[in-house]
Amino acid sequence: MDLDTGAGLLHRLTSYEPGREWDVPVDDPRVRHDLVPNDPATLPPPMKGYPDGPAVLALPRDLPDPGVPATAVLAGVASPARPLDAAQLGRVLFLGAGVVRTAERNGRPVLYRAAGSAGARFPLEVYASTRGVAGVPDGVHWYDARRHALVRVAPAAAGAVTTLVVTGVPWRTGWRYAERGWRHLYWDAGTLLSQLSAAAASAGLAPRLRSLFPDATVRALVGADGVHEYPLALLSFGDGEPAIRPTGPALPGELPPVELPLCTAAQRAGERDVLGAPWPSAEPLSTFPPSDPLDEVVRRRGSQRRMDRSRTLPRALLEWPLAAALRGVPVPHWVAVHGVDGVAPGLYRWPDLSAPLRAGDLRDELLRVCLDQALAGDAAYVVVAAAPLSALDDRGYRDAQLAAGLVEGRLHLAAYALGAGASGMTFLDAAVPGLLAEPDDLAALLFTCVGVPEYRSRAGGRPGAPVEVRPVMPRLGGS
């Protein structure tokens, strides 16, 4: 990967290093220095807006729960096929992008979605290009998560099977993380896709994930301009041709006109004009532990803000969740073990837990690497995704970040299904190769902390009835 252009340049200029606070931009003219992070005056709205006029279809609020255990879905066990109708499509959309909790922060509402997001920025939009969905006219629809409704933005696309399009709004996450927020788009997209895929799989809808697609075609399909919004991934239901070829113009919608040029350049560098094959389907796991149904686990899932470092997790709650989360994902992962019964503290390269690469208590080092965020030391274990930059091009870099987010999302579901808690974590890029004893070419992708919850979150609400919560503040430093 060329570190002077495209995604490579963005990676280099947005990497955290010692001696510079995370919210202080690097001294380089290619990043914006005129934007103040977390400035209430420039806070972007939580959702895209459409003027009056587009047809709105309210989705059924009674979700048809198949009752499949979350662990069975994560293990890859096939579920009986159910009809794809308005209610089932609405269920899938809600379990990924629906508003399940609300809170107030600085006098403004926060809309917490079913899938987690770094800093609660929720920078993603979801569109459904429908074909043959009972109760939903064929067309391209934006999912209005607040109203649990579909807003028709374009005529029906050419193609055979209903396809979800996940897009990213860079300013919505850049408002907090500046240009580094471009990475968060893909982390969050992976997390969202883990739940969209699980919901679809539990209904036997045969979800097929694609990250290689003709960018310009998909932009035109949903009305994204490639600067303030761009497509990140496709999820089709079934093996047919995805319905992504536009047959007419799409309504663009309304977004704040704030551009991060470094992000625009990184996105354009990875653009392609072909439709790739779906990500390969992995073999199912041979066993899975009992759990509550997926729908129930998704509603109680949250991003754990505090964990109890005095308590440990059983070895099975490390081995099975990681096996399920990494099923079919080739991105390398390491595990820093702090408190797992039967596994000596230290650093391991998954899947080998026979002997640590580095033995001993790594809590203090993880705290340092994770910018003094207490979860990194309080968790029972911390999962680290990383990949050598030399093996990636501009599109491959996108895929690696997306895959890391997908693993994190699956880890969240597995942890909550089995009584643990989980949370994603950012990091000091420059310190990760040393932590893992790897060459400097290694690019850290994402950290996920898994441990014993210090508190239990309120379960999220149902469509149109989100639960009001009071956010828990994370700790800084050791406990």
Tab-separated table of C-alpha atoms in Angstrom:
chain	number	residue	atom	x	y	z
A	1	MET	CA	0.000	0.000	0.000
A	2	ASP	CA	1.249	3.447	-0.947
A	3	LEU	CA	1.360	5.560	2.217
A	4	ASP	CA	1.500	8.784	0.196
A	5	THR	CA	-1.818	8.440	-1.656
A	6	GLY	CA	-5.376	7.224	-1.182
A	7	ALA	CA	-6.256	5.029	1.772
A	8	GLY	CA	-2.603	4.571	2.655
A	9	LEU	CA	-2.145	8.296	3.121
A	10	LEU	CA	-5.302	8.488	5.217
A	11	HIS	CA	-4.057	5.624	7.377
A	12	ARG	CA	-0.717	7.338	7.955
A	13	LEU	CA	-2.122	10.792	8.663
A	14	THR	CA	-4.837	9.493	11.007
A	15	SER	CA	-2.672	7.126	13.040
A	16	TYR	CA	-2.345	8.014	16.708
A	17	GLU	CA	1.178	8.341	18.037
A	18	PRO	CA	2.818	9.174	21.387
A	19	GLY	CA	3.093	12.833	22.281
A	20	ARG	CA	-0.017	13.982	20.398
A	21	GLU	CA	-3.501	13.919	21.880
A	22	TRP	CA	-6.070	11.938	19.906
A	23	ASP	CA	-8.141	15.039	19.137
A	24	VAL	CA	-5.191	17.120	17.880
A	25	PRO	CA	-4.762	16.794	14.087
A	26	VAL	CA	-1.380	15.949	12.603
A	27	ASP	CA	0.568	18.948	11.296
A	28	ASP	CA	-0.166	18.401	7.622
A	29	PRO	CA	-2.112	20.623	5.197
A	30	ARG	CA	-4.052	17.662	3.830
A	31	VAL	CA	-6.118	17.353	7.008
A	32	ARG	CA	-8.581	20.017	8.070
A	33	HIS	CA	-7.511	22.236	10.966
A	34	ASP	CA	-10.551	24.509	10.913
A	35	LEU	CA	-13.012	22.018	12.379
A	36	VAL	CA	-13.363	21.808	16.150
A	37	PRO	CA	-14.120	18.238	17.324
A	38	ASN	CA	-17.352	17.841	19.302
A	39	ASP	CA	-18.443	21.426	18.602
A	40	PRO	CA	-22.179	21.614	19.462
A	41	ALA	CA	-22.616	24.340	16.834
A	42	THR	CA	-21.663	21.964	14.006
A	43	LEU	CA	-23.263	18.759	15.294
A	44	PRO	CA	-24.724	16.936	12.260
A	45	PRO	CA	-28.264	15.556	12.457
A	46	PRO	CA	-28.475	11.857	13.381
A	47	MET	CA	-30.244	10.846	10.179
A	48	LYS	CA	-30.482	11.846	6.562
A	49	GLY	CA	-33.399	14.100	5.691
A	50	TYR	CA	-35.843	14.065	2.791
A	51	PRO	CA	-38.199	16.916	1.923
A	52	ASP	CA	-41.907	16.313	1.842
A	53	GLY	CA	-43.008	14.360	-1.175
A	54	PRO	CA	-41.498	10.846	-1.258
A	55	ALA	CA	-43.898	7.980	-0.674
A	56	VAL	CA	-43.596	6.597	2.863
A	57	LEU	CA	-44.517	3.021	3.732
A	58	ALA	CA	-44.915	2.281	7.437
A	59	LEU	CA	-43.506	-1.139	8.247
A	60	PRO	CA	-45.341	-3.540	10.592
A	61	ARG	CA	-44.245	-3.011	14.186
A	62	ASP	CA	-45.075	-6.545	15.246
A	63	LEU	CA	-41.817	-8.281	14.309
A	64	PRO	CA	-42.052	-11.952	13.209
A	65	ASP	CA	-39.386	-13.470	15.503
A	66	PRO	CA	-38.275	-16.905	14.207
A	67	GLY	CA	-37.166	-17.823	17.750
A	68	VAL	CA	-33.759	-19.135	16.638
A	69	PRO	CA	-31.047	-19.133	19.356
A	70	ALA	CA	-28.456	-16.426	18.779
A	71	THR	CA	-25.656	-18.952	19.189
A	72	ALA	CA	-27.122	-21.195	16.486
A	73	VAL	CA	-27.166	-18.281	14.049
A	74	LEU	CA	-23.580	-17.313	14.897
A	75	ALA	CA	-22.514	-20.945	14.506
A	76	GLY	CA	-23.860	-20.922	10.958
A	77	VAL	CA	-26.632	-23.455	11.512
A	78	ALA	CA	-29.185	-23.222	8.689
A	79	SER	CA	-32.655	-21.944	9.591
A	80	PRO	CA	-35.916	-22.727	7.771
A	81	ALA	CA	-36.768	-20.212	5.048
A	82	ARG	CA	-39.518	-17.765	5.881
A	83	PRO	CA	-41.369	-15.537	3.412
A	84	LEU	CA	-39.734	-12.205	2.680
A	85	ASP	CA	-42.564	-9.789	3.286
A	86	ALA	CA	-42.828	-6.274	4.712
A	87	ALA	CA	-42.795	-7.540	8.288
A	88	GLN	CA	-39.708	-9.733	7.832
A	89	LEU	CA	-37.833	-7.055	5.906
A	90	GLY	CA	-38.737	-4.605	8.664
A	91	ARG	CA	-37.475	-7.054	11.283
A	92	VAL	CA	-34.107	-7.398	9.563
A	93	LEU	CA	-33.755	-3.625	9.189
A	94	PHE	CA	-34.799	-2.976	12.785
A	95	LEU	CA	-32.410	-5.554	14.266
A	96	GLY	CA	-29.551	-3.799	12.503
A	97	ALA	CA	-30.397	-0.114	12.257
A	98	GLY	CA	-33.567	0.411	14.300
A	99	VAL	CA	-33.779	2.923	17.143
A	100	VAL	CA	-33.923	0.835	20.347
A	101	ARG	CA	-32.899	3.372	23.021
A	102	THR	CA	-32.921	7.139	23.393
A	103	ALA	CA	-31.134	9.525	25.710
A	104	GLU	CA	-30.520	13.228	26.050
A	105	ARG	CA	-27.054	14.728	25.791
A	106	ASN	CA	-26.459	18.471	26.092
A	107	GLY	CA	-30.127	19.100	25.493
A	108	ARG	CA	-30.248	17.055	22.285
A	109	PRO	CA	-31.717	13.599	21.718
A	110	VAL	CA	-29.421	10.654	21.020
A	111	LEU	CA	-30.922	7.828	18.960
A	112	TYR	CA	-29.187	4.587	19.875
A	113	ARG	CA	-29.441	1.972	17.133
A	114	ALA	CA	-29.628	-1.791	17.524
A	115	ALA	CA	-26.040	-2.174	16.266
A	116	GLY	CA	-23.295	-0.324	18.095
A	117	SER	CA	-21.277	2.635	16.852
A	118	ALA	CA	-18.045	4.258	17.994
A	119	GLY	CA	-18.825	7.300	20.110
A	120	ALA	CA	-22.558	6.785	19.444
A	121	ARG	CA	-22.106	8.652	16.166
A	122	PHE	CA	-24.144	6.192	14.046
A	123	PRO	CA	-22.785	7.404	10.687
A	124	LEU	CA	-24.549	4.832	8.497
A	125	GLU	CA	-27.654	4.823	6.325
A	126	VAL	CA	-29.438	1.733	4.989
A	127	TYR	CA	-31.410	1.435	1.759
A	128	ALA	CA	-33.505	-1.496	0.560
A	129	SER	CA	-33.664	-2.132	-3.173
A	130	THR	CA	-36.667	-4.421	-3.162
A	131	ARG	CA	-37.712	-7.109	-5.621
A	132	GLY	CA	-40.779	-9.232	-4.929
A	133	VAL	CA	-41.178	-8.379	-1.241
A	134	ALA	CA	-44.810	-8.984	-0.297
A	135	GLY	CA	-46.389	-5.750	0.880
A	136	VAL	CA	-43.558	-3.546	-0.413
A	137	PRO	CA	-43.607	-2.125	-3.956
A	138	ASP	CA	-40.483	-2.820	-5.972
A	139	GLY	CA	-38.248	0.218	-5.659
A	140	VAL	CA	-35.297	1.759	-3.871
A	141	HIS	CA	-36.216	2.769	-0.330
A	142	TRP	CA	-34.372	4.569	2.460
A	143	TYR	CA	-34.940	3.078	5.903
A	144	ASP	CA	-36.294	5.708	8.276
A	145	ALA	CA	-35.179	4.215	11.580
A	146	ARG	CA	-37.036	6.756	13.714
A	147	ARG	CA	-40.412	5.973	12.123
A	148	HIS	CA	-39.620	2.340	11.210
A	149	ALA	CA	-40.703	3.098	7.675
A	150	LEU	CA	-39.474	2.931	4.099
A	151	VAL	CA	-39.136	6.145	2.095
A	152	ARG	CA	-39.184	5.545	-1.653
A	153	VAL	CA	-36.242	7.407	-3.214
A	154	ALA	CA	-35.958	5.807	-6.685
A	155	PRO	CA	-37.767	3.469	-9.078
A	156	ALA	CA	-37.171	-0.252	-8.991
A	157	ALA	CA	-33.630	-1.249	-9.908
A	158	ALA	CA	-32.739	-3.916	-12.444
A	159	GLY	CA	-31.637	-7.171	-10.866
A	160	ALA	CA	-33.134	-10.299	-9.380
A	161	VAL	CA	-32.928	-10.197	-5.586
A	162	THR	CA	-33.654	-7.702	-2.840
A	163	THR	CA	-30.456	-6.004	-1.745
A	164	LEU	CA	-29.614	-3.775	1.206
A	165	VAL	CA	-27.139	-0.976	0.582
A	166	VAL	CA	-25.157	0.349	3.554
A	167	THR	CA	-23.724	3.837	3.082
A	168	GLY	CA	-21.520	6.024	5.253
A	169	VAL	CA	-21.783	9.733	6.074
A	170	PRO	CA	-18.196	10.808	6.844
A	171	TRP	CA	-19.008	14.081	8.576
A	172	ARG	CA	-21.305	12.375	11.073
A	173	THR	CA	-18.387	10.437	12.548
A	174	GLY	CA	-15.736	12.972	11.499
A	175	TRP	CA	-17.434	15.526	13.763
A	176	ARG	CA	-15.875	13.636	16.671
A	177	TYR	CA	-12.918	11.758	15.166
A	178	ALA	CA	-11.962	14.042	12.239
A	179	GLU	CA	-10.514	12.189	9.222
A	180	ARG	CA	-9.891	9.060	11.281
A	181	GLY	CA	-13.664	8.722	11.299
A	182	TRP	CA	-13.393	7.255	7.792
A	183	ARG	CA	-12.036	4.089	9.404
A	184	HIS	CA	-14.988	4.125	11.802
A	185	LEU	CA	-17.387	4.052	8.850
A	186	TYR	CA	-16.108	0.607	7.940
A	187	TRP	CA	-15.866	-0.613	11.547
A	188	ASP	CA	-19.462	0.450	12.136
A	189	ALA	CA	-20.574	-1.018	8.805
A	190	GLY	CA	-19.090	-4.381	9.763
A	191	THR	CA	-20.834	-4.254	13.128
A	192	LEU	CA	-24.143	-3.360	11.472
A	193	LEU	CA	-23.737	-6.086	8.853
A	194	SER	CA	-23.098	-8.694	11.536
A	195	GLN	CA	-26.600	-8.038	12.859
A	196	LEU	CA	-28.330	-7.565	9.508
A	197	SER	CA	-26.783	-10.854	8.333
A	198	ALA	CA	-27.697	-12.683	11.538
A	199	ALA	CA	-31.288	-11.455	11.384
A	200	ALA	CA	-31.599	-12.488	7.735
A	201	ALA	CA	-29.938	-15.872	8.316
A	202	SER	CA	-32.238	-16.661	11.245
A	203	ALA	CA	-35.184	-16.281	8.835
A	204	GLY	CA	-33.539	-18.461	6.191
A	205	LEU	CA	-33.097	-15.541	3.775
A	206	ALA	CA	-29.604	-16.599	2.634
A	207	PRO	CA	-27.770	-13.269	3.148
A	208	ARG	CA	-24.875	-12.628	0.753
A	209	LEU	CA	-22.350	-9.921	1.630
A	210	ARG	CA	-20.436	-8.066	-1.079
A	211	SER	CA	-17.770	-5.440	-0.576
A	212	LEU	CA	-16.658	-5.275	-4.225
A	213	PHE	CA	-19.218	-3.493	-6.389
A	214	PRO	CA	-19.375	-0.732	-9.019
A	215	ASP	CA	-19.225	2.317	-6.759
A	216	ALA	CA	-20.591	4.834	-9.253
A	217	THR	CA	-23.555	2.588	-10.086
A	218	VAL	CA	-24.480	2.092	-6.435
A	219	ARG	CA	-24.045	5.800	-5.687
A	220	ALA	CA	-26.536	6.584	-8.447
A	221	LEU	CA	-28.881	3.886	-7.155
A	222	VAL	CA	-29.327	5.530	-3.736
A	223	GLY	CA	-28.587	9.173	-4.520
A	224	ALA	CA	-25.236	9.369	-2.718
A	225	ASP	CA	-22.825	11.997	-4.041
A	226	GLY	CA	-19.528	10.267	-3.168
A	227	VAL	CA	-18.399	13.200	-1.005
A	228	HIS	CA	-20.907	13.572	1.810
A	229	GLU	CA	-22.172	9.990	1.536
A	230	TYR	CA	-20.832	6.879	-0.169
A	231	PRO	CA	-21.712	3.168	-0.378
A	232	LEU	CA	-19.759	0.764	1.823
A	233	ALA	CA	-21.290	-2.688	1.323
A	234	LEU	CA	-24.174	-4.693	-0.153
A	235	LEU	CA	-26.224	-7.440	1.483
A	236	SER	CA	-28.445	-9.449	-0.863
A	237	PHE	CA	-31.066	-12.034	0.044
A	238	GLY	CA	-30.307	-15.070	-2.077
A	239	ASP	CA	-27.894	-16.023	-4.828
A	240	GLY	CA	-29.408	-14.084	-7.711
A	241	GLU	CA	-28.148	-10.883	-9.289
A	242	PRO	CA	-28.368	-8.023	-6.766
A	243	ALA	CA	-30.935	-5.378	-7.668
A	244	ILE	CA	-28.466	-2.499	-7.945
A	245	ARG	CA	-28.683	-1.237	-11.543
A	246	PRO	CA	-30.641	2.037	-11.438
A	247	THR	CA	-33.480	2.610	-13.900
A	248	GLY	CA	-34.074	6.246	-12.963
A	249	PRO	CA	-32.724	9.077	-10.828
A	250	ALA	CA	-32.725	8.875	-7.034
A	251	LEU	CA	-33.684	11.636	-4.625
A	252	PRO	CA	-30.440	12.839	-3.023
A	253	GLY	CA	-31.816	13.744	0.389
A	254	GLU	CA	-30.276	16.328	2.702
A	255	LEU	CA	-26.935	16.172	4.524
A	256	PRO	CA	-24.676	18.898	5.962
A	257	PRO	CA	-22.301	20.064	3.166
A	258	VAL	CA	-19.098	19.455	5.135
A	259	GLU	CA	-16.318	17.681	3.241
A	260	LEU	CA	-13.221	15.962	4.584
A	261	PRO	CA	-11.062	15.921	1.415
A	262	LEU	CA	-8.671	13.284	2.748
A	263	CYS	CA	-11.633	10.932	3.245
A	264	THR	CA	-13.016	11.694	-0.218
A	265	ALA	CA	-9.624	10.873	-1.770
A	266	ALA	CA	-9.304	7.624	0.201
A	267	GLN	CA	-12.765	6.520	-0.879
A	268	ARG	CA	-12.185	7.369	-4.542
A	269	ALA	CA	-8.854	5.557	-4.579
A	270	GLY	CA	-10.654	2.305	-3.817
A	271	GLU	CA	-13.473	2.694	-6.323
A	272	ARG	CA	-14.024	-0.088	-8.839
A	273	ASP	CA	-16.472	-0.699	-11.686
A	274	VAL	CA	-17.176	-4.421	-11.308
A	275	LEU	CA	-19.488	-6.510	-9.149
A	276	GLY	CA	-17.542	-9.059	-7.153
A	277	ALA	CA	-18.607	-12.412	-5.788
A	278	PRO	CA	-20.183	-12.608	-2.334
A	279	TRP	CA	-17.918	-13.243	0.619
A	280	PRO	CA	-17.472	-17.022	0.909
A	281	SER	CA	-19.805	-18.946	3.175
A	282	ALA	CA	-17.944	-20.673	5.986
A	283	GLU	CA	-18.607	-24.133	7.348
A	284	PRO	CA	-20.872	-24.104	10.403
A	285	LEU	CA	-19.412	-24.836	13.808
A	286	SER	CA	-20.005	-28.364	15.049
A	287	THR	CA	-21.510	-27.250	18.367
A	288	PHE	CA	-23.068	-24.208	19.960
A	289	PRO	CA	-24.089	-23.439	23.549
A	290	PRO	CA	-27.707	-22.698	24.437
A	291	SER	CA	-28.847	-19.078	24.367
A	292	ASP	CA	-31.895	-16.862	24.122
A	293	PRO	CA	-33.318	-16.136	20.652
A	294	LEU	CA	-31.357	-13.759	18.450
A	295	ASP	CA	-34.009	-11.035	18.563
A	296	GLU	CA	-33.899	-10.922	22.355
A	297	VAL	CA	-30.090	-10.869	22.440
A	298	VAL	CA	-29.949	-8.012	19.940
A	299	ARG	CA	-32.355	-5.907	22.003
A	300	ARG	CA	-30.321	-6.337	25.194
A	301	ARG	CA	-26.969	-5.837	23.467
A	302	GLY	CA	-25.192	-2.614	24.290
A	303	SER	CA	-21.685	-1.209	24.247
A	304	GLN	CA	-20.493	-2.060	27.747
A	305	ARG	CA	-18.907	0.966	29.400
A	306	ARG	CA	-17.631	-0.652	32.613
A	307	MET	CA	-16.377	-4.159	33.385
A	308	ASP	CA	-15.453	-5.873	36.655
A	309	ARG	CA	-11.736	-6.704	36.539
A	310	SER	CA	-11.999	-8.725	39.755
A	311	ARG	CA	-14.062	-11.396	37.982
A	312	THR	CA	-13.001	-13.868	35.301
A	313	LEU	CA	-14.713	-15.579	32.403
A	314	PRO	CA	-14.635	-19.344	31.760
A	315	ARG	CA	-12.410	-20.507	28.929
A	316	ALA	CA	-15.463	-21.488	26.902
A	317	LEU	CA	-16.500	-17.827	26.765
A	318	LEU	CA	-13.259	-17.038	24.992
A	319	GLU	CA	-12.975	-20.016	22.663
A	320	TRP	CA	-16.528	-20.315	21.362
A	321	PRO	CA	-17.220	-16.598	20.776
A	322	LEU	CA	-13.929	-16.195	18.900
A	323	ALA	CA	-14.543	-19.311	16.812
A	324	ALA	CA	-17.996	-17.993	15.902
A	325	ALA	CA	-16.869	-14.414	15.297
A	326	LEU	CA	-13.959	-15.372	13.058
A	327	ARG	CA	-15.829	-18.021	11.083
A	328	GLY	CA	-14.833	-17.413	7.462
A	329	VAL	CA	-12.841	-14.220	8.198
A	330	PRO	CA	-9.141	-14.427	7.210
A	331	VAL	CA	-7.957	-11.207	8.918
A	332	PRO	CA	-5.328	-12.057	11.602
A	333	HIS	CA	-6.378	-11.670	15.242
A	334	TRP	CA	-4.534	-11.732	18.554
A	335	VAL	CA	-5.925	-12.106	22.082
A	336	ALA	CA	-4.580	-10.402	25.197
A	337	VAL	CA	-5.842	-12.524	28.101
A	338	HIS	CA	-6.265	-10.835	31.485
A	339	GLY	CA	-8.733	-13.032	33.371
A	340	VAL	CA	-9.868	-16.256	31.700
A	341	ASP	CA	-10.125	-19.479	33.703
A	342	GLY	CA	-7.670	-22.073	32.451
A	343	VAL	CA	-5.756	-19.693	30.156
A	344	ALA	CA	-2.556	-18.114	31.480
A	345	PRO	CA	-2.441	-14.295	31.236
A	346	GLY	CA	-0.532	-13.105	28.207
A	347	LEU	CA	-0.736	-12.514	24.472
A	348	TYR	CA	-1.844	-15.227	22.021
A	349	ARG	CA	-2.145	-15.463	18.250
A	350	TRP	CA	-5.577	-16.902	17.558
A	351	PRO	CA	-6.403	-19.779	17.327
A	352	ASP	CA	-3.375	-21.104	19.265
A	353	LEU	CA	-3.997	-20.902	23.001
A	354	SER	CA	-1.431	-23.572	23.891
A	355	ALA	CA	1.333	-21.138	24.790
A	356	PRO	CA	1.423	-17.338	24.927
A	357	LEU	CA	3.593	-15.312	22.583
A	358	ARG	CA	4.168	-13.091	25.610
A	359	ALA	CA	3.434	-14.347	29.116
A	360	GLY	CA	2.329	-12.286	32.082
A	361	ASP	CA	-0.036	-9.500	33.093
A	362	LEU	CA	-0.529	-7.065	30.199
A	363	ARG	CA	-3.232	-4.893	31.759
A	364	ASP	CA	-1.041	-1.810	32.151
A	365	GLU	CA	0.324	-2.135	28.628
A	366	LEU	CA	-3.164	-2.502	27.175
A	367	LEU	CA	-4.238	0.594	29.073
A	368	ARG	CA	-1.377	2.541	27.536
A	369	VAL	CA	-2.026	1.234	24.038
A	370	CYS	CA	-5.758	1.984	24.367
A	371	LEU	CA	-5.248	5.607	25.386
A	372	ASP	CA	-5.884	4.963	29.102
A	373	GLN	CA	-9.428	3.686	28.561
A	374	ALA	CA	-10.128	1.464	31.556
A	375	LEU	CA	-11.992	-1.249	29.651
A	376	ALA	CA	-8.715	-2.348	28.065
A	377	GLY	CA	-7.426	-3.339	31.513
A	378	ASP	CA	-10.708	-4.356	33.133
A	379	ALA	CA	-11.824	-6.786	30.410
A	380	ALA	CA	-11.281	-10.515	30.778
A	381	TYR	CA	-9.683	-10.469	27.335
A	382	VAL	CA	-9.042	-8.046	24.485
A	383	VAL	CA	-9.204	-9.129	20.844
A	384	VAL	CA	-6.910	-7.308	18.419
A	385	ALA	CA	-7.427	-7.275	14.643
A	386	ALA	CA	-4.432	-6.236	12.550
A	387	ALA	CA	-3.044	-6.810	9.063
A	388	PRO	CA	0.190	-5.967	7.211
A	389	LEU	CA	-0.231	-2.907	5.014
A	390	SER	CA	2.020	-4.459	2.360
A	391	ALA	CA	-0.690	-7.051	1.670
A	392	LEU	CA	-3.419	-4.463	1.013
A	393	ASP	CA	-4.405	-2.101	-1.770
A	394	ASP	CA	-6.933	0.733	-1.458
A	395	ARG	CA	-9.917	-1.596	-1.788
A	396	GLY	CA	-8.318	-4.297	0.352
A	397	TYR	CA	-7.820	-1.766	3.123
A	398	ARG	CA	-11.572	-1.123	3.096
A	399	ASP	CA	-12.244	-4.867	3.269
A	400	ALA	CA	-9.869	-5.364	6.192
A	401	GLN	CA	-11.544	-2.618	8.211
A	402	LEU	CA	-14.985	-3.983	7.322
A	403	ALA	CA	-13.960	-7.516	8.331
A	404	ALA	CA	-12.628	-6.272	11.664
A	405	GLY	CA	-15.970	-4.580	12.331
A	406	LEU	CA	-17.840	-7.741	11.332
A	407	VAL	CA	-15.826	-9.763	13.857
A	408	GLU	CA	-16.438	-7.170	16.542
A	409	GLY	CA	-20.180	-7.241	15.886
A	410	ARG	CA	-20.287	-11.022	16.108
A	411	LEU	CA	-18.250	-10.913	19.324
A	412	HIS	CA	-20.793	-8.497	20.781
A	413	LEU	CA	-23.666	-10.842	19.959
A	414	ALA	CA	-21.832	-13.909	21.250
A	415	ALA	CA	-20.826	-12.171	24.474
A	416	TYR	CA	-24.319	-10.903	25.219
A	417	ALA	CA	-25.849	-14.254	24.299
A	418	LEU	CA	-23.642	-15.973	26.883
A	419	GLY	CA	-23.887	-13.462	29.723
A	420	ALA	CA	-20.734	-11.404	29.145
A	421	GLY	CA	-20.327	-7.868	27.809
A	422	ALA	CA	-18.272	-6.327	25.009
A	423	SER	CA	-17.165	-2.984	23.631
A	424	GLY	CA	-15.035	-1.783	20.741
A	425	MET	CA	-11.922	0.219	21.495
A	426	THR	CA	-9.586	2.609	19.677
A	427	PHE	CA	-5.836	2.539	20.126
A	428	LEU	CA	-2.434	4.149	19.789
A	429	ASP	CA	-1.446	2.909	16.326
A	430	ALA	CA	2.282	3.362	16.823
A	431	ALA	CA	2.289	1.082	19.896
A	432	VAL	CA	0.470	-1.904	18.417
A	433	PRO	CA	3.364	-3.551	16.490
A	434	GLY	CA	5.405	-3.513	19.702
A	435	LEU	CA	2.514	-4.961	21.699
A	436	LEU	CA	2.156	-7.817	19.217
A	437	ALA	CA	5.908	-8.180	18.551
A	438	GLU	CA	5.256	-7.669	14.842
A	439	PRO	CA	6.955	-5.488	12.172
A	440	ASP	CA	6.085	-1.798	11.942
A	441	ASP	CA	4.220	-2.533	8.683
A	442	LEU	CA	1.412	-4.080	10.726
A	443	ALA	CA	-1.713	-1.902	10.692
A	444	ALA	CA	-3.957	-2.169	13.720
A	445	LEU	CA	-7.613	-2.386	12.693
A	446	LEU	CA	-9.768	-2.680	15.808
A	447	PHE	CA	-9.712	-3.760	19.470
A	448	THR	CA	-12.675	-5.494	21.148
A	449	CYS	CA	-12.876	-5.827	24.931
A	450	VAL	CA	-14.879	-8.764	26.361
A	451	GLY	CA	-15.488	-9.175	30.063
A	452	VAL	CA	-17.830	-9.388	33.024
A	453	PRO	CA	-20.309	-6.475	33.032
A	454	GLU	CA	-20.265	-4.175	36.038
A	455	TYR	CA	-23.911	-3.302	35.338
A	456	ARG	CA	-26.750	-4.584	33.195
A	457	SER	CA	-28.135	-2.385	30.435
A	458	ARG	CA	-31.871	-2.018	29.989
A	459	ALA	CA	-33.102	-4.037	27.053
A	460	GLY	CA	-33.870	-1.946	24.006
A	461	GLY	CA	-37.404	-1.244	22.946
A	462	ARG	CA	-39.378	-2.295	19.908
A	463	PRO	CA	-40.181	-0.335	16.732
A	464	GLY	CA	-41.656	3.020	17.630
A	465	ALA	CA	-41.115	2.437	21.355
A	466	PRO	CA	-37.441	2.977	22.211
A	467	VAL	CA	-36.424	2.818	25.861
A	468	GLU	CA	-35.115	5.959	27.545
A	469	VAL	CA	-31.745	5.408	29.207
A	470	ARG	CA	-29.142	7.345	31.127
A	471	PRO	CA	-25.734	6.766	29.508
A	472	VAL	CA	-23.015	5.256	31.712
A	473	MET	CA	-19.705	7.094	31.571
A	474	PRO	CA	-16.604	4.945	30.997
A	475	ARG	CA	-13.675	5.091	33.394
A	476	LEU	CA	-10.217	6.277	32.523
A	477	GLY	CA	-7.079	4.657	33.933
A	478	GLY	CA	-6.671	1.522	36.021
A	479	SER	CA	-9.375	0.366	38.393
